Coordinates of C-alpha atoms in Angstrom, one line a residue:
M1 CA -24.7 26.2 12.6
T2 CA -21.0 25.0 12.3
L3 CA -19.7 22.2 10.2
D4 CA -17.2 19.9 11.9
I5 CA -14.6 18.7 9.5
L6 CA -14.1 15.0 10.0
P7 CA -10.5 13.7 9.7
S8 CA -11.7 10.4 8.3
V9 CA -14.7 8.3 7.5
W10 CA -13.3 5.5 9.6
Y11 CA -12.9 5.6 13.3
G12 CA -10.7 2.8 14.4
D13 CA -7.4 1.3 13.6
D14 CA -6.0 -0.1 10.3
S15 CA -6.5 -3.7 11.3
S16 CA -10.2 -3.4 12.1
L17 CA -10.7 -1.5 8.9
L18 CA -9.0 -4.2 6.9
A19 CA -11.2 -6.9 8.7
R20 CA -14.3 -5.1 7.3
I21 CA -13.1 -3.9 3.9
I22 CA -11.6 -7.1 2.6
P23 CA -14.8 -9.2 2.7
F24 CA -16.8 -6.2 1.4
Y25 CA -14.6 -5.6 -1.7
S26 CA -13.4 -9.2 -2.5
R27 CA -15.4 -11.0 -5.1
I28 CA -13.5 -14.2 -4.5
E29 CA -12.4 -16.1 -1.5
P30 CA -9.9 -13.6 0.1
K31 CA -7.1 -16.1 0.4
P32 CA -4.3 -15.7 0.4
I33 CA -3.8 -12.2 1.7
V34 CA -0.3 -10.9 1.2
D35 CA 1.1 -7.7 2.8
V36 CA 4.2 -6.7 0.9
T37 CA 5.1 -3.9 3.3
A38 CA 4.2 -5.6 6.6
G39 CA 6.7 -3.9 8.9
G40 CA 5.6 -4.5 12.4
R41 CA 2.4 -6.4 11.3
R42 CA 0.2 -3.5 12.6
F43 CA -2.5 -4.3 10.1
W44 CA -2.9 -7.9 11.3
K45 CA -3.9 -7.4 14.9
S46 CA -7.6 -8.0 14.1
G47 CA -7.1 -11.7 13.7
L48 CA -7.0 -11.7 9.8
K49 CA -4.2 -13.9 8.6
A50 CA -1.8 -12.6 6.1
I51 CA 1.5 -13.7 4.6
C52 CA 3.8 -10.8 5.7
L53 CA 6.7 -9.7 3.5
D54 CA 9.1 -6.9 4.1
I55 CA 12.5 -5.8 2.9
Q56 CA 13.8 -5.5 6.5
A57 CA 14.9 -8.9 7.8
S58 CA 15.1 -7.4 11.3
L59 CA 11.3 -7.1 11.4
K60 CA 11.1 -10.9 11.0
P61 CA 8.6 -11.1 8.1
D62 CA 7.4 -14.4 6.8
A63 CA 9.7 -13.7 3.9
V64 CA 12.2 -11.0 3.2
A65 CA 11.3 -9.5 -0.2
D66 CA 11.3 -6.3 -2.2
F67 CA 7.8 -5.3 -3.3
C68 CA 9.2 -4.4 -6.8
N69 CA 10.4 -8.0 -7.3
L70 CA 8.0 -10.3 -5.5
P71 CA 8.9 -14.0 -5.0
I72 CA 5.3 -14.9 -5.7
K73 CA 3.7 -17.1 -8.3
S74 CA 1.7 -15.2 -11.0
E75 CA -2.0 -15.0 -10.4
S76 CA -1.9 -16.5 -7.0
V77 CA -2.9 -13.7 -4.6
A78 CA -6.5 -12.8 -3.8
V79 CA -5.7 -9.7 -1.7
L80 CA -2.5 -7.7 -1.9
V81 CA -1.8 -5.0 0.6
W82 CA 0.7 -2.2 0.0
D83 CA 1.5 0.6 2.6
P84 CA 4.6 2.2 1.3
P85 CA 6.6 4.6 3.5
H86 CA 5.1 8.0 2.9
L87 CA 7.3 10.5 4.7
A88 CA 7.4 13.8 2.8
D89 CA 10.8 14.6 1.4
C90 CA 12.7 12.0 3.3
H91 CA 13.9 10.0 0.3
G92 CA 17.6 9.8 0.2
S93 CA 17.9 10.5 3.9
S94 CA 19.1 8.3 6.7
V95 CA 15.4 8.0 7.9
M96 CA 14.4 6.0 4.8
K97 CA 17.6 3.9 5.0
E98 CA 17.4 3.2 8.7
R99 CA 13.6 2.6 9.0
Y100 CA 12.8 1.0 5.7
G101 CA 16.0 -0.2 4.1
L102 CA 15.4 2.1 1.2
D103 CA 18.0 4.3 -0.5
L104 CA 16.3 6.5 -3.0
V105 CA 17.5 9.6 -4.8
K106 CA 16.9 12.7 -2.6
G107 CA 13.9 14.7 -3.8
S108 CA 12.1 11.7 -5.2
S109 CA 8.7 10.7 -3.7
I110 CA 7.0 7.4 -3.4
E111 CA 5.8 7.9 -7.0
Y112 CA 9.2 6.5 -7.8
W113 CA 7.9 3.1 -7.0
F114 CA 4.6 3.1 -8.9
P115 CA 6.0 2.0 -12.3
M116 CA 8.0 -0.8 -10.6
F117 CA 5.4 -2.0 -8.1
L118 CA 2.2 -1.9 -10.2
P119 CA 3.3 -4.4 -12.8
E120 CA 4.3 -6.8 -10.0
A121 CA 1.0 -6.3 -8.3
K122 CA -0.8 -7.0 -11.5
R123 CA 1.3 -10.1 -12.2
V124 CA 0.7 -11.7 -8.7
L125 CA -3.0 -10.9 -8.4
K126 CA -5.6 -13.5 -9.2
P127 CA -8.0 -12.3 -12.0
D128 CA -10.5 -11.0 -9.5
G129 CA -8.0 -10.1 -6.9
I130 CA -7.9 -6.8 -5.1
L131 CA -5.0 -4.4 -4.2
L132 CA -5.5 -2.4 -1.1
V133 CA -3.2 0.6 -0.8
K134 CA -2.7 3.1 2.0
L135 CA -1.4 6.5 0.8
T136 CA -1.2 9.9 2.3
D137 CA -1.6 13.2 0.5
G138 CA -0.2 16.2 2.1
I139 CA 1.6 19.5 1.9
H140 CA 5.3 19.7 2.2
G141 CA 7.3 22.9 1.9
G142 CA 4.1 24.8 0.8
T143 CA 3.5 22.4 -2.1
Y144 CA 0.6 20.0 -2.3
Q145 CA 1.6 16.4 -2.8
W146 CA -1.4 14.6 -4.4
I147 CA 0.1 11.1 -4.1
S148 CA -3.3 9.3 -4.4
H149 CA -4.1 11.2 -7.6
H150 CA -0.8 10.2 -9.1
F151 CA -1.3 6.6 -8.0
V152 CA -4.7 6.4 -9.7
S153 CA -3.2 7.7 -12.9
A154 CA -0.4 5.1 -12.6
C155 CA -2.9 2.3 -12.1
Y156 CA -4.7 3.2 -15.4
E157 CA -1.3 3.2 -17.1
H158 CA -0.8 -0.4 -15.9
S159 CA -4.4 -1.6 -16.7
L160 CA -5.5 -1.7 -13.1
W161 CA -8.9 -0.2 -12.4
P162 CA -8.8 1.8 -9.1
C163 CA -11.7 2.4 -6.8
D164 CA -11.4 4.9 -4.0
N165 CA -14.6 4.3 -2.1

């Protein structure tokens, strides 16, 4: 008998996953949904409606905004979606600047954003609102990068209670 290692527990695209996961986890009416890293709106092809923000004006978001300084009223968002760029060791490179409009110090990782983004997320979320985050763990240069573990730790530091079901 052989065990097949499954790459994911979800077979399908991100937009169809969000269409199922938001009603499952949301304890309140899931409106509004705000995606603070909307990019090409890939998550919103399922028919769910979201307010799409992005730092890149060329992507034509509903509003140009930095997810570390959101132009959103406090306690007004039911579902906040964050899919930060997660390209291993690209920070400080032209890729991050060209694709995402970000100019971070070389060698930093997306963990750089956690202490800036999480207080904003907590501020704009309604009391029973949810934050959905897409992160990628990986290996780069022979070193494990446990981004999700570091994110969970950062959530606790900002009085947010993560669930990774």
